[in-house]
mmCIF file of the N, C-alpha and C atoms, coordinates in Angstrom:
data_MODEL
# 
_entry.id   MODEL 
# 
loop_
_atom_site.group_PDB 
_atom_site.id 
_atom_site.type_symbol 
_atom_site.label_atom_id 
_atom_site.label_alt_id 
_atom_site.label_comp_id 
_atom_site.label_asym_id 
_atom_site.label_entity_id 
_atom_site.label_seq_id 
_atom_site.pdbx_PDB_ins_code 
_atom_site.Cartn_x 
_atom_site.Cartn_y 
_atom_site.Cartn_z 
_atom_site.occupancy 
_atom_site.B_iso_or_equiv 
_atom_site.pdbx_formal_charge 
_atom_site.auth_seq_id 
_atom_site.auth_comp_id 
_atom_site.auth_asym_id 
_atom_site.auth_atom_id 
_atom_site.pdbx_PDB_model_num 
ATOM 1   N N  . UNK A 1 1  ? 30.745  11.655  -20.282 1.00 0.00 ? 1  UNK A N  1 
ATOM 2   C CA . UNK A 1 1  ? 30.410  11.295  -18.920 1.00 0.00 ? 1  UNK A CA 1 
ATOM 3   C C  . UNK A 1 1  ? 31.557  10.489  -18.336 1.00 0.00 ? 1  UNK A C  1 
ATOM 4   N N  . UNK A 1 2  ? 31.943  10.710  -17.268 1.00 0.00 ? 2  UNK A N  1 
ATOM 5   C CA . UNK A 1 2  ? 32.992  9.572   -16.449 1.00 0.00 ? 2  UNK A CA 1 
ATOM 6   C C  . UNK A 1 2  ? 32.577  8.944   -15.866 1.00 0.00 ? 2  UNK A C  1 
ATOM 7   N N  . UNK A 1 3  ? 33.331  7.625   -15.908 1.00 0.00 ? 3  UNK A N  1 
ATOM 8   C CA . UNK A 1 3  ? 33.365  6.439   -15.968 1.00 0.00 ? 3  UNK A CA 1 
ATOM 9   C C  . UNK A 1 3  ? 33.211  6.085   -14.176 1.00 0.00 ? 3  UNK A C  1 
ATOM 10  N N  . UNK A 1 4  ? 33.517  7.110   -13.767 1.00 0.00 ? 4  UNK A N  1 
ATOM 11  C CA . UNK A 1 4  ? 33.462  6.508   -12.313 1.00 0.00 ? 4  UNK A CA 1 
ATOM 12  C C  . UNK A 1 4  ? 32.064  7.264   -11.619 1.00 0.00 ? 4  UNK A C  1 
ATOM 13  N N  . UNK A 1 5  ? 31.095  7.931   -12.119 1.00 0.00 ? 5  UNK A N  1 
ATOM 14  C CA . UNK A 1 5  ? 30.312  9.009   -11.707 1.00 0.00 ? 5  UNK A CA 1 
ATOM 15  C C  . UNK A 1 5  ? 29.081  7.844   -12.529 1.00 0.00 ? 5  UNK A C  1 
ATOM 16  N N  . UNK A 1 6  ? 28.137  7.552   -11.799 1.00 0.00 ? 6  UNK A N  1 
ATOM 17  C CA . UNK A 1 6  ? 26.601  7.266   -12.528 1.00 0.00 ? 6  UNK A CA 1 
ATOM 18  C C  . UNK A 1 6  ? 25.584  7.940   -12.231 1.00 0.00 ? 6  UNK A C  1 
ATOM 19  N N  . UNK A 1 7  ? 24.452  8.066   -13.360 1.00 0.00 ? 7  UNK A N  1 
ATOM 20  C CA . UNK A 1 7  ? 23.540  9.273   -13.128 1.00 0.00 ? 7  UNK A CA 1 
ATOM 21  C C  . UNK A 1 7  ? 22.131  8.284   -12.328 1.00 0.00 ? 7  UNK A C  1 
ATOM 22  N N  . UNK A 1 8  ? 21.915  8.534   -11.456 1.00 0.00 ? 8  UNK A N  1 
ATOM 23  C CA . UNK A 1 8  ? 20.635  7.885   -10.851 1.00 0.00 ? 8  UNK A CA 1 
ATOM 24  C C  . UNK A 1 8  ? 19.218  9.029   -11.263 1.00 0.00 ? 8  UNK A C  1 
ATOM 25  N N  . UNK A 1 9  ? 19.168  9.926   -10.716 1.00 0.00 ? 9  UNK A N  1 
ATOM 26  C CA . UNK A 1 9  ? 18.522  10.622  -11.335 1.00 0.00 ? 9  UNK A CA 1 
ATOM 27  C C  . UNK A 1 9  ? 18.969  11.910  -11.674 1.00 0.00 ? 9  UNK A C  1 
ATOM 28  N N  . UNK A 1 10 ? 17.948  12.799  -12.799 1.00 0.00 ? 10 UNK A N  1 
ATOM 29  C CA . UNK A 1 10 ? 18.615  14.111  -13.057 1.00 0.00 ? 10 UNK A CA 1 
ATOM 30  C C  . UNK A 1 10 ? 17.413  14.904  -13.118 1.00 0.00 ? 10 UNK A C  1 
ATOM 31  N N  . UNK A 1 11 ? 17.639  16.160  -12.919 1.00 0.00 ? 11 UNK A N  1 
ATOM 32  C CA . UNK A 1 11 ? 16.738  17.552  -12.470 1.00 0.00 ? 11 UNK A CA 1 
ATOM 33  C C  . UNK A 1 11 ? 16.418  17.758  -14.126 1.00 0.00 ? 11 UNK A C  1 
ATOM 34  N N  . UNK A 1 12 ? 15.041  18.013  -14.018 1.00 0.00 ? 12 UNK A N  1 
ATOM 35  C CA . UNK A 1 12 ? 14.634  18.324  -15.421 1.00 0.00 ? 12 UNK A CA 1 
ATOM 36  C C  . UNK A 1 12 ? 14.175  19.407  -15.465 1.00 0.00 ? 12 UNK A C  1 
ATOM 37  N N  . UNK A 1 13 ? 13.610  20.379  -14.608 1.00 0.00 ? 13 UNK A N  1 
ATOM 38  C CA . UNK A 1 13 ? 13.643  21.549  -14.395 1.00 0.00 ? 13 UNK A CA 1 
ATOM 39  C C  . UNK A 1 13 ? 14.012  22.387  -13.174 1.00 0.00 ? 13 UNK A C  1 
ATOM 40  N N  . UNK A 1 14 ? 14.512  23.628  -13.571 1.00 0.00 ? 14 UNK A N  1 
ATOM 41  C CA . UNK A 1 14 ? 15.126  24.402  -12.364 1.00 0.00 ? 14 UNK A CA 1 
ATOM 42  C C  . UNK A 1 14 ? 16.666  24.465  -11.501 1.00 0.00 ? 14 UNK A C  1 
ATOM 43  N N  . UNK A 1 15 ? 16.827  24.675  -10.872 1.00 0.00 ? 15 UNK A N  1 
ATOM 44  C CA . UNK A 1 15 ? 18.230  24.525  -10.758 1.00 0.00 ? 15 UNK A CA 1 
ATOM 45  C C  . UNK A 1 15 ? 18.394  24.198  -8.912  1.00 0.00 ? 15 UNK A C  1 
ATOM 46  N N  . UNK A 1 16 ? 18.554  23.093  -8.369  1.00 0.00 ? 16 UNK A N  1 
ATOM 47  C CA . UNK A 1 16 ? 18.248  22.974  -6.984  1.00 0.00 ? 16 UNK A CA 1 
ATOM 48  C C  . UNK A 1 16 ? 19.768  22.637  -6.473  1.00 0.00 ? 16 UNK A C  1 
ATOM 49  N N  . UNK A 1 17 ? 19.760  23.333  -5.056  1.00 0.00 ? 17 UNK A N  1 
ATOM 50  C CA . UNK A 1 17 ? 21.399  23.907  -4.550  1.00 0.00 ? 17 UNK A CA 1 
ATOM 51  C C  . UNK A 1 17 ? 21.415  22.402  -4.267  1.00 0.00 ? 17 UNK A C  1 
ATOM 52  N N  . UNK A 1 18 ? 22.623  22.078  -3.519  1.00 0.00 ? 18 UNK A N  1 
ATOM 53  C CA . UNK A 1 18 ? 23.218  21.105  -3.034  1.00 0.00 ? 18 UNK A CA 1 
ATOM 54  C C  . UNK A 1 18 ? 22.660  20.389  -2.519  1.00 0.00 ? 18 UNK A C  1 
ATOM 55  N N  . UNK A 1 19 ? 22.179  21.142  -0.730  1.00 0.00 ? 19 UNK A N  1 
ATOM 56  C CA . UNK A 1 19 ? 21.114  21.214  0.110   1.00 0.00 ? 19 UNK A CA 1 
ATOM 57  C C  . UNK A 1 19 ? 20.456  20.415  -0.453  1.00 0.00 ? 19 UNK A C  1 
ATOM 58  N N  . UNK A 1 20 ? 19.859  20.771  -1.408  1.00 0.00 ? 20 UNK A N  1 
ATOM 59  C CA . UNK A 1 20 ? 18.014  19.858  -1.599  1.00 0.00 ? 20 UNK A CA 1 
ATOM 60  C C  . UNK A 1 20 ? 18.457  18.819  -2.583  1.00 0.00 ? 20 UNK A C  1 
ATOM 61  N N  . UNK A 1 21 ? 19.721  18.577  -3.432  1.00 0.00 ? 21 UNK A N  1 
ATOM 62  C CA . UNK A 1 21 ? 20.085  17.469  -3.819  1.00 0.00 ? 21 UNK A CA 1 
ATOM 63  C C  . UNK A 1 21 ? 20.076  15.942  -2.749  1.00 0.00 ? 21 UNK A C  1 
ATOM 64  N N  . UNK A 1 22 ? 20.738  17.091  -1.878  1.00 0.00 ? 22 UNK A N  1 
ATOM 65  C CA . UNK A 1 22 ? 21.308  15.838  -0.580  1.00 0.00 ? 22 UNK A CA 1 
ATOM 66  C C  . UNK A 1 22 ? 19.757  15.511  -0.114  1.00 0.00 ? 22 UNK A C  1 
ATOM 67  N N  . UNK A 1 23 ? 18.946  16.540  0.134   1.00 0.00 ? 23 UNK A N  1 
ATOM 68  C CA . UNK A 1 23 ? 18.019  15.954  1.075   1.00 0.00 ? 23 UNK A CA 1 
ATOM 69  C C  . UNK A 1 23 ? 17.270  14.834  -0.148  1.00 0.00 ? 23 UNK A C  1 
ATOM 70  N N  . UNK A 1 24 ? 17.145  15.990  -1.381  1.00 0.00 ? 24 UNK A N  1 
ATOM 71  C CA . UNK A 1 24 ? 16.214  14.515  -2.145  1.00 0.00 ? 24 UNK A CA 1 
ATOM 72  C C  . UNK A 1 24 ? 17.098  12.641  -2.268  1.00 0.00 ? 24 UNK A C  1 
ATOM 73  N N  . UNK A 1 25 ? 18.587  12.997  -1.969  1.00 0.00 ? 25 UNK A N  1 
ATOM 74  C CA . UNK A 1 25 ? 19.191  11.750  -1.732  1.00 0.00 ? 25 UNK A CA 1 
ATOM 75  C C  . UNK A 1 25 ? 18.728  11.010  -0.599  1.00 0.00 ? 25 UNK A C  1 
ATOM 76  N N  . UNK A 1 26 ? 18.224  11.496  0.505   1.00 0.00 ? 26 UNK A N  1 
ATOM 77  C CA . UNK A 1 26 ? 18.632  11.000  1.416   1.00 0.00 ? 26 UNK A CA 1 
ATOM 78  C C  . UNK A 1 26 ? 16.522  10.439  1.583   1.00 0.00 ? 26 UNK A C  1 
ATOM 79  N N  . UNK A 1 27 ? 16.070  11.302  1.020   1.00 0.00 ? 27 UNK A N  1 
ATOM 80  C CA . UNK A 1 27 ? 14.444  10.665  0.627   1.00 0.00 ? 27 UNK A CA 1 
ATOM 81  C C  . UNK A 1 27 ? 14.807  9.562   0.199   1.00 0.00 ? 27 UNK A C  1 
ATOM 82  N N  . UNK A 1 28 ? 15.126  9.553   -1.043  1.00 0.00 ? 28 UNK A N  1 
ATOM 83  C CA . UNK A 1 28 ? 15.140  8.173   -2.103  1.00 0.00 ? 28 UNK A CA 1 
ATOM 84  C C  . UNK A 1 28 ? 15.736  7.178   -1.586  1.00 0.00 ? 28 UNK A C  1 
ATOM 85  N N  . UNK A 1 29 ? 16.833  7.215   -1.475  1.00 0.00 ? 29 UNK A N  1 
ATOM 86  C CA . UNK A 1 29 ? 17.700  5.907   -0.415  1.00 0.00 ? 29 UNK A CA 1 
ATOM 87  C C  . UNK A 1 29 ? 16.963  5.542   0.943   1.00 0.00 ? 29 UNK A C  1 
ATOM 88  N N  . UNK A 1 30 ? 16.285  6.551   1.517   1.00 0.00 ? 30 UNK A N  1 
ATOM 89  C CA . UNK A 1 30 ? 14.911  6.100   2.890   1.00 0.00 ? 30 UNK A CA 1 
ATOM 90  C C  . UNK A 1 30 ? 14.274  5.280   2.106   1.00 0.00 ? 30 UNK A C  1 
ATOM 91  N N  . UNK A 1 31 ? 13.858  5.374   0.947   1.00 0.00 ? 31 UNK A N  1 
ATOM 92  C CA . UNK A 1 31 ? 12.718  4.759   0.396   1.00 0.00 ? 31 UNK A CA 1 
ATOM 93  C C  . UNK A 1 31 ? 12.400  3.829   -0.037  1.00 0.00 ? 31 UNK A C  1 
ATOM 94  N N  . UNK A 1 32 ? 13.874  3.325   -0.353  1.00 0.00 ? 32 UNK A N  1 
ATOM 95  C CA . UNK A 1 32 ? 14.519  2.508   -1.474  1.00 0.00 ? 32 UNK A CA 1 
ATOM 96  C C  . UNK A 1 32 ? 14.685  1.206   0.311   1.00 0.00 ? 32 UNK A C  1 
ATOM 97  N N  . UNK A 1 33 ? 15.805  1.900   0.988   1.00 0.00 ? 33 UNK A N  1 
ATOM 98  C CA . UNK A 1 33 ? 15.658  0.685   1.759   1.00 0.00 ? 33 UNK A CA 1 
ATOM 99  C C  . UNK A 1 33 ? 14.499  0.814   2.388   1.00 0.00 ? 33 UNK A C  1 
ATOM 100 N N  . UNK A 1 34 ? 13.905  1.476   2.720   1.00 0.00 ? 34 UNK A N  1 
ATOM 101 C CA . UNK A 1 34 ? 12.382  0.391   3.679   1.00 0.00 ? 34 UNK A CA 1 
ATOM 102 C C  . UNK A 1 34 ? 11.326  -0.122  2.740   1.00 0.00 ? 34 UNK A C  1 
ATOM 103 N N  . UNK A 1 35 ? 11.644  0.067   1.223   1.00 0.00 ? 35 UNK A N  1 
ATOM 104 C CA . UNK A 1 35 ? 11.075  -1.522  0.499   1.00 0.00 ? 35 UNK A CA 1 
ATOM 105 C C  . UNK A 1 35 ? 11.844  -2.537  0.704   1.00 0.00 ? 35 UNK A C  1 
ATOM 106 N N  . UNK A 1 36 ? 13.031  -2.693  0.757   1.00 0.00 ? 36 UNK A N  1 
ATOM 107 C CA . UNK A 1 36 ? 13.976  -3.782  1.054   1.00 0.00 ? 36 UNK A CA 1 
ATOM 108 C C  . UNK A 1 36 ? 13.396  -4.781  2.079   1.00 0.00 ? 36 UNK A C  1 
ATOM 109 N N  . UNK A 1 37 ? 13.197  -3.801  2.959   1.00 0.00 ? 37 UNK A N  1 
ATOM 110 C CA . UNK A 1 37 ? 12.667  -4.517  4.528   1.00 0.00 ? 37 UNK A CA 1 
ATOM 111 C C  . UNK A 1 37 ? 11.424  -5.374  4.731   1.00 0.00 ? 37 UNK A C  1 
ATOM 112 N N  . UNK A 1 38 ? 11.535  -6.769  4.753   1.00 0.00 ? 38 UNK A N  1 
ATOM 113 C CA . UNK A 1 38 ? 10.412  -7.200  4.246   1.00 0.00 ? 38 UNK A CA 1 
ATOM 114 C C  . UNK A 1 38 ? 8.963   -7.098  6.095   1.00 0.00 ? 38 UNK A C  1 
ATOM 115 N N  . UNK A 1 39 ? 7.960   -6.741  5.491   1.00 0.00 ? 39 UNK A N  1 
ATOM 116 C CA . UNK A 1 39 ? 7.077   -6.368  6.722   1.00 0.00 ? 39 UNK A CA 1 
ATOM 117 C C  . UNK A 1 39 ? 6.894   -7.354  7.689   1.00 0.00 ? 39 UNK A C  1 
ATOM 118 N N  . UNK A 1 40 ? 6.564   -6.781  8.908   1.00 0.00 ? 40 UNK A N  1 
ATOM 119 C CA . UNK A 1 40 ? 7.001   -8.204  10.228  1.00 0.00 ? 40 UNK A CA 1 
ATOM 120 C C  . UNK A 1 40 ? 5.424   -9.198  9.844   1.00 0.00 ? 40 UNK A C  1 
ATOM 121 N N  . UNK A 1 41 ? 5.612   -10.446 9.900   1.00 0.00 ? 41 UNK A N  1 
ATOM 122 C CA . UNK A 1 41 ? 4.882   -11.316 9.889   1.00 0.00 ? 41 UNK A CA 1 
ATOM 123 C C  . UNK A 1 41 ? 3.266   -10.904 10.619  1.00 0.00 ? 41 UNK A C  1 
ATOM 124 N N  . UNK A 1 42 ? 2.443   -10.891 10.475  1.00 0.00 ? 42 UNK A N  1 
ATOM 125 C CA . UNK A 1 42 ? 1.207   -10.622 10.837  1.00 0.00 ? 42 UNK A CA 1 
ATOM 126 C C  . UNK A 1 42 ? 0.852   -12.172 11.731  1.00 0.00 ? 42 UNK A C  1 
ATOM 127 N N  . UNK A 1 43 ? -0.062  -12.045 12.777  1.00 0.00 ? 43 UNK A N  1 
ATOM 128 C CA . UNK A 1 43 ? -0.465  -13.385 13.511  1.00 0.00 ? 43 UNK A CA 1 
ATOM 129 C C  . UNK A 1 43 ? -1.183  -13.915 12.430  1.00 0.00 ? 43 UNK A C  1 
ATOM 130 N N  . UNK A 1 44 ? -1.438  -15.334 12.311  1.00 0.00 ? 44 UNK A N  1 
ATOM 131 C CA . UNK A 1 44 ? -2.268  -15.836 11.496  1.00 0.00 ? 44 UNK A CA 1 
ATOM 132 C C  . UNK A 1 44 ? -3.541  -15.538 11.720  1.00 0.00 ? 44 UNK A C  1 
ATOM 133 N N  . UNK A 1 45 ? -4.559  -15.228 10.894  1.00 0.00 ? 45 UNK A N  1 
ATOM 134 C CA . UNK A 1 45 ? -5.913  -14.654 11.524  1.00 0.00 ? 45 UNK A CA 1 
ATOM 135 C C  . UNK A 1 45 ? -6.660  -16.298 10.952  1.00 0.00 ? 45 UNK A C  1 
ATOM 136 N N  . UNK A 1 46 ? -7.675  -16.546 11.917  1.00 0.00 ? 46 UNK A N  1 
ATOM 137 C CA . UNK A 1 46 ? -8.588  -17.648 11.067  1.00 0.00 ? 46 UNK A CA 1 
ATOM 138 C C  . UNK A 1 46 ? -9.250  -17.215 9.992   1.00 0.00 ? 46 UNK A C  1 
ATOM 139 N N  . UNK A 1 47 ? -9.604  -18.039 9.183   1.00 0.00 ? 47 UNK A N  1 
ATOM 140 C CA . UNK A 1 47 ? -10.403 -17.879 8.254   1.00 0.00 ? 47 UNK A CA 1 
ATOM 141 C C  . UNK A 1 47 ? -11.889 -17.581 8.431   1.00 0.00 ? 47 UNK A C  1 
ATOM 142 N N  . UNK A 1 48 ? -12.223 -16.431 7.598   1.00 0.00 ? 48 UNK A N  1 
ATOM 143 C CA . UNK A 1 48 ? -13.774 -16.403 7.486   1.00 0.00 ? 48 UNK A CA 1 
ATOM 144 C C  . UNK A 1 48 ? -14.341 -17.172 7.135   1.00 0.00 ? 48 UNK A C  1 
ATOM 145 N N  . UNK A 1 49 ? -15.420 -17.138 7.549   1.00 0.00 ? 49 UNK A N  1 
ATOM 146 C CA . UNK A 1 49 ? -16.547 -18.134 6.840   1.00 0.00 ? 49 UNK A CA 1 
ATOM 147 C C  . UNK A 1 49 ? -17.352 -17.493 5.649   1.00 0.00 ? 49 UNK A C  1 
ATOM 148 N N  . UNK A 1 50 ? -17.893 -17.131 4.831   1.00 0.00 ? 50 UNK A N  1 
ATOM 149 C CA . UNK A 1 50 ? -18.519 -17.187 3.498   1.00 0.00 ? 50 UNK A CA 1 
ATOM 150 C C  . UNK A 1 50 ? -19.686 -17.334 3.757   1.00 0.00 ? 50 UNK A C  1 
ATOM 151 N N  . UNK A 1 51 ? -20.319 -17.826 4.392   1.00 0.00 ? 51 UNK A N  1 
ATOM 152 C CA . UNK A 1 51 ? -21.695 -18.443 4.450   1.00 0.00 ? 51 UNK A CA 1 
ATOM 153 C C  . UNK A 1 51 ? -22.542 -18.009 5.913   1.00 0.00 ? 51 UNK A C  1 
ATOM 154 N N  . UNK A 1 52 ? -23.428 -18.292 5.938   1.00 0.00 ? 52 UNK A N  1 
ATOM 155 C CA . UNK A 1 52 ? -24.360 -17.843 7.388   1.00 0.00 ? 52 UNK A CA 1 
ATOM 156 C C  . UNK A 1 52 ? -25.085 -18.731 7.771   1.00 0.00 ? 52 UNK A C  1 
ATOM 157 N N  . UNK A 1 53 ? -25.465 -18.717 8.626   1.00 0.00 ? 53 UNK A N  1 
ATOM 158 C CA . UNK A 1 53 ? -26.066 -19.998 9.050   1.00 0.00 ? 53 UNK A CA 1 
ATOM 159 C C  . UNK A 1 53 ? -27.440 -19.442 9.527   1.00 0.00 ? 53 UNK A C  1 
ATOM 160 N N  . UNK A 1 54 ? -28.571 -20.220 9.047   1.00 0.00 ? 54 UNK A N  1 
ATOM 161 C CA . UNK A 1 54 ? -30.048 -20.203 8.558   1.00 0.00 ? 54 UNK A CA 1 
ATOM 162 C C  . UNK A 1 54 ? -30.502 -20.116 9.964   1.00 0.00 ? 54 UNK A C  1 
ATOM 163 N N  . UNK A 1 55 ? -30.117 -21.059 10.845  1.00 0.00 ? 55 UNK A N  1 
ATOM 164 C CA . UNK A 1 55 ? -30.760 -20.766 12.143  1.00 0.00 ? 55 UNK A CA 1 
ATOM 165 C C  . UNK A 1 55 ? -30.837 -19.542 13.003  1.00 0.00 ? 55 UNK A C  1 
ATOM 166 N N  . UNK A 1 56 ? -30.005 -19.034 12.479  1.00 0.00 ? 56 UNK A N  1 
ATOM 167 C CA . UNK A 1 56 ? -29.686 -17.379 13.296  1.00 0.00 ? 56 UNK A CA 1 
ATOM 168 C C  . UNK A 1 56 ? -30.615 -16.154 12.049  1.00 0.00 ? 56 UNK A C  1 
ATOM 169 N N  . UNK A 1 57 ? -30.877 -16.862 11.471  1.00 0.00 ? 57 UNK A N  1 
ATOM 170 C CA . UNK A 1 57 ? -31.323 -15.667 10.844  1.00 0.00 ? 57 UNK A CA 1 
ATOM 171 C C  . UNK A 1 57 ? -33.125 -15.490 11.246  1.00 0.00 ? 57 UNK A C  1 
ATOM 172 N N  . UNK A 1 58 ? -33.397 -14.547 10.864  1.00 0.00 ? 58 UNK A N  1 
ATOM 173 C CA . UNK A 1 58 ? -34.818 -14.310 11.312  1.00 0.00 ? 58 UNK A CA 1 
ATOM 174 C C  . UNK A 1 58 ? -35.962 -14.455 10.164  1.00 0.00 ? 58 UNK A C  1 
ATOM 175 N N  . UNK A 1 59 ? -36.693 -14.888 10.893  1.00 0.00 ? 59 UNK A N  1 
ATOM 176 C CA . UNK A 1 59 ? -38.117 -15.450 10.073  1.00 0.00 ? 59 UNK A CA 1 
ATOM 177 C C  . UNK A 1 59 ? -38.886 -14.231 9.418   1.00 0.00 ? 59 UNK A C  1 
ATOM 178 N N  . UNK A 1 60 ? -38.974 -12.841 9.690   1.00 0.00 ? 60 UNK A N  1 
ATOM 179 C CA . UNK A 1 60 ? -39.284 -11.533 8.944   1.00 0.00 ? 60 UNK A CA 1 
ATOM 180 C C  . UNK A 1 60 ? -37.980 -10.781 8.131   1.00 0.00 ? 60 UNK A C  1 
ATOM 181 N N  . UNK A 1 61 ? -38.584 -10.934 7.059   1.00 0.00 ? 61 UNK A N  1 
ATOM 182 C CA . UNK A 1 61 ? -37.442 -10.301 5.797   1.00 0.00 ? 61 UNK A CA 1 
ATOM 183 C C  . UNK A 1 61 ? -38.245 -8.908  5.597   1.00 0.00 ? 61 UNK A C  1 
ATOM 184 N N  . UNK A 1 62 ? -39.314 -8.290  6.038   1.00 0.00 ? 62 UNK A N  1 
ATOM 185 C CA . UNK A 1 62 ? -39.622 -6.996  5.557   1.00 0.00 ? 62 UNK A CA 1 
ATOM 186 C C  . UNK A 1 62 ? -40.443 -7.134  4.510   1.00 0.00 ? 62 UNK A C  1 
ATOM 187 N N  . UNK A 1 63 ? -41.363 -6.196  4.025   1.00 0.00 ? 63 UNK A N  1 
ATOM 188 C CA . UNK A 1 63 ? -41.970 -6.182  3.040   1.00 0.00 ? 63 UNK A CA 1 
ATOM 189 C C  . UNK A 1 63 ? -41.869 -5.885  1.665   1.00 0.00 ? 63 UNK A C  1 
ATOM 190 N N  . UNK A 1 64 ? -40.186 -5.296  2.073   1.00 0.00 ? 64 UNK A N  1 
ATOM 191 C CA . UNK A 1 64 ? -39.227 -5.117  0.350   1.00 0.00 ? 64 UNK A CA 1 
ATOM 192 C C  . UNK A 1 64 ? -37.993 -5.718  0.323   1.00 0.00 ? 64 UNK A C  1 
ATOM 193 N N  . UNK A 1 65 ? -38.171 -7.019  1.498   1.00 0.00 ? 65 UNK A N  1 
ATOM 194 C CA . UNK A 1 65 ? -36.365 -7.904  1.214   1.00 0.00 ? 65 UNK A CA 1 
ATOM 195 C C  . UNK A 1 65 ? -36.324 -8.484  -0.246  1.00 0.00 ? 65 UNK A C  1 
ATOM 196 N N  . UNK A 1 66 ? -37.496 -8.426  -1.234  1.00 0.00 ? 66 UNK A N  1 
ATOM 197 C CA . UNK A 1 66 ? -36.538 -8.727  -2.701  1.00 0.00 ? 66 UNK A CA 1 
ATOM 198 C C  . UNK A 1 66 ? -36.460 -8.093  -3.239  1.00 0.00 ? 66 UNK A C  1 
ATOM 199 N N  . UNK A 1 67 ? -36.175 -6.797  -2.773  1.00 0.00 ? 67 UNK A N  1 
ATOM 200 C CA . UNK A 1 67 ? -35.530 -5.639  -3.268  1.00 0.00 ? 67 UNK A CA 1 
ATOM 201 C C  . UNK A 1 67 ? -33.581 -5.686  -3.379  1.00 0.00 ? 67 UNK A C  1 
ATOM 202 N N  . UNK A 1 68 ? -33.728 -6.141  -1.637  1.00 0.00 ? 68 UNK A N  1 
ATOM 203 C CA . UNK A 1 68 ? -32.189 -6.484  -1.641  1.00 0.00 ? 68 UNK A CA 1 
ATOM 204 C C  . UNK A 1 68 ? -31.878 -7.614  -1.709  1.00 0.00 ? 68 UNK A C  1 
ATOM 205 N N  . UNK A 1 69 ? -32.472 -9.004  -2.180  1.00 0.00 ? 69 UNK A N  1 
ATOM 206 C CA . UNK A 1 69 ? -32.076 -9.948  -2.558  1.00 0.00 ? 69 UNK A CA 1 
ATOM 207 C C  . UNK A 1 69 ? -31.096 -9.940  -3.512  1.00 0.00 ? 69 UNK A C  1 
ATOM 208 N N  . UNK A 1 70 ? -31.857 -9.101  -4.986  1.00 0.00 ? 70 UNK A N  1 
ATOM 209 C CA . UNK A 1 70 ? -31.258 -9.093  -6.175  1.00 0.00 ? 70 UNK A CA 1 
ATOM 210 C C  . UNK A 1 70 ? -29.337 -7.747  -5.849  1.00 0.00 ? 70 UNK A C  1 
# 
């Protein structure tokens, strides 16, 4: 192998022309840098709450709510 040539990847089956070398180059290096790119900052969202609050909830649970309790 020479010293100035490195293998990034190699064809393990079939024999693909130039053409589709280049294009699969030009995939991988797309791919490669837009992981690089780190994603634009998102707005801060508030935090959820976890919990519910008893007053809003309603005084009829149904005649099989400990069904979906558990």
């Amino acid at each position: 192998m020479n010293d100035r040539h490195t293998t990034y990847f190699r064809v393990e089956k079939g024999s693909p022309s130039e053409e589709e070398l280049a294009a699969l180059t030009v995939v991988l290096l797309a791919r490669a840098a837009a992981a690089g790119v780190p994603a634009p900052a998102a707005e801060p969202s508030r935090p959820l709450a976890r919990w519910r609050r008893l007053e809003r909830a309603t005084g009829f649970g149904g005649p099989r709510s400990w069904r979906r309790a558990a």
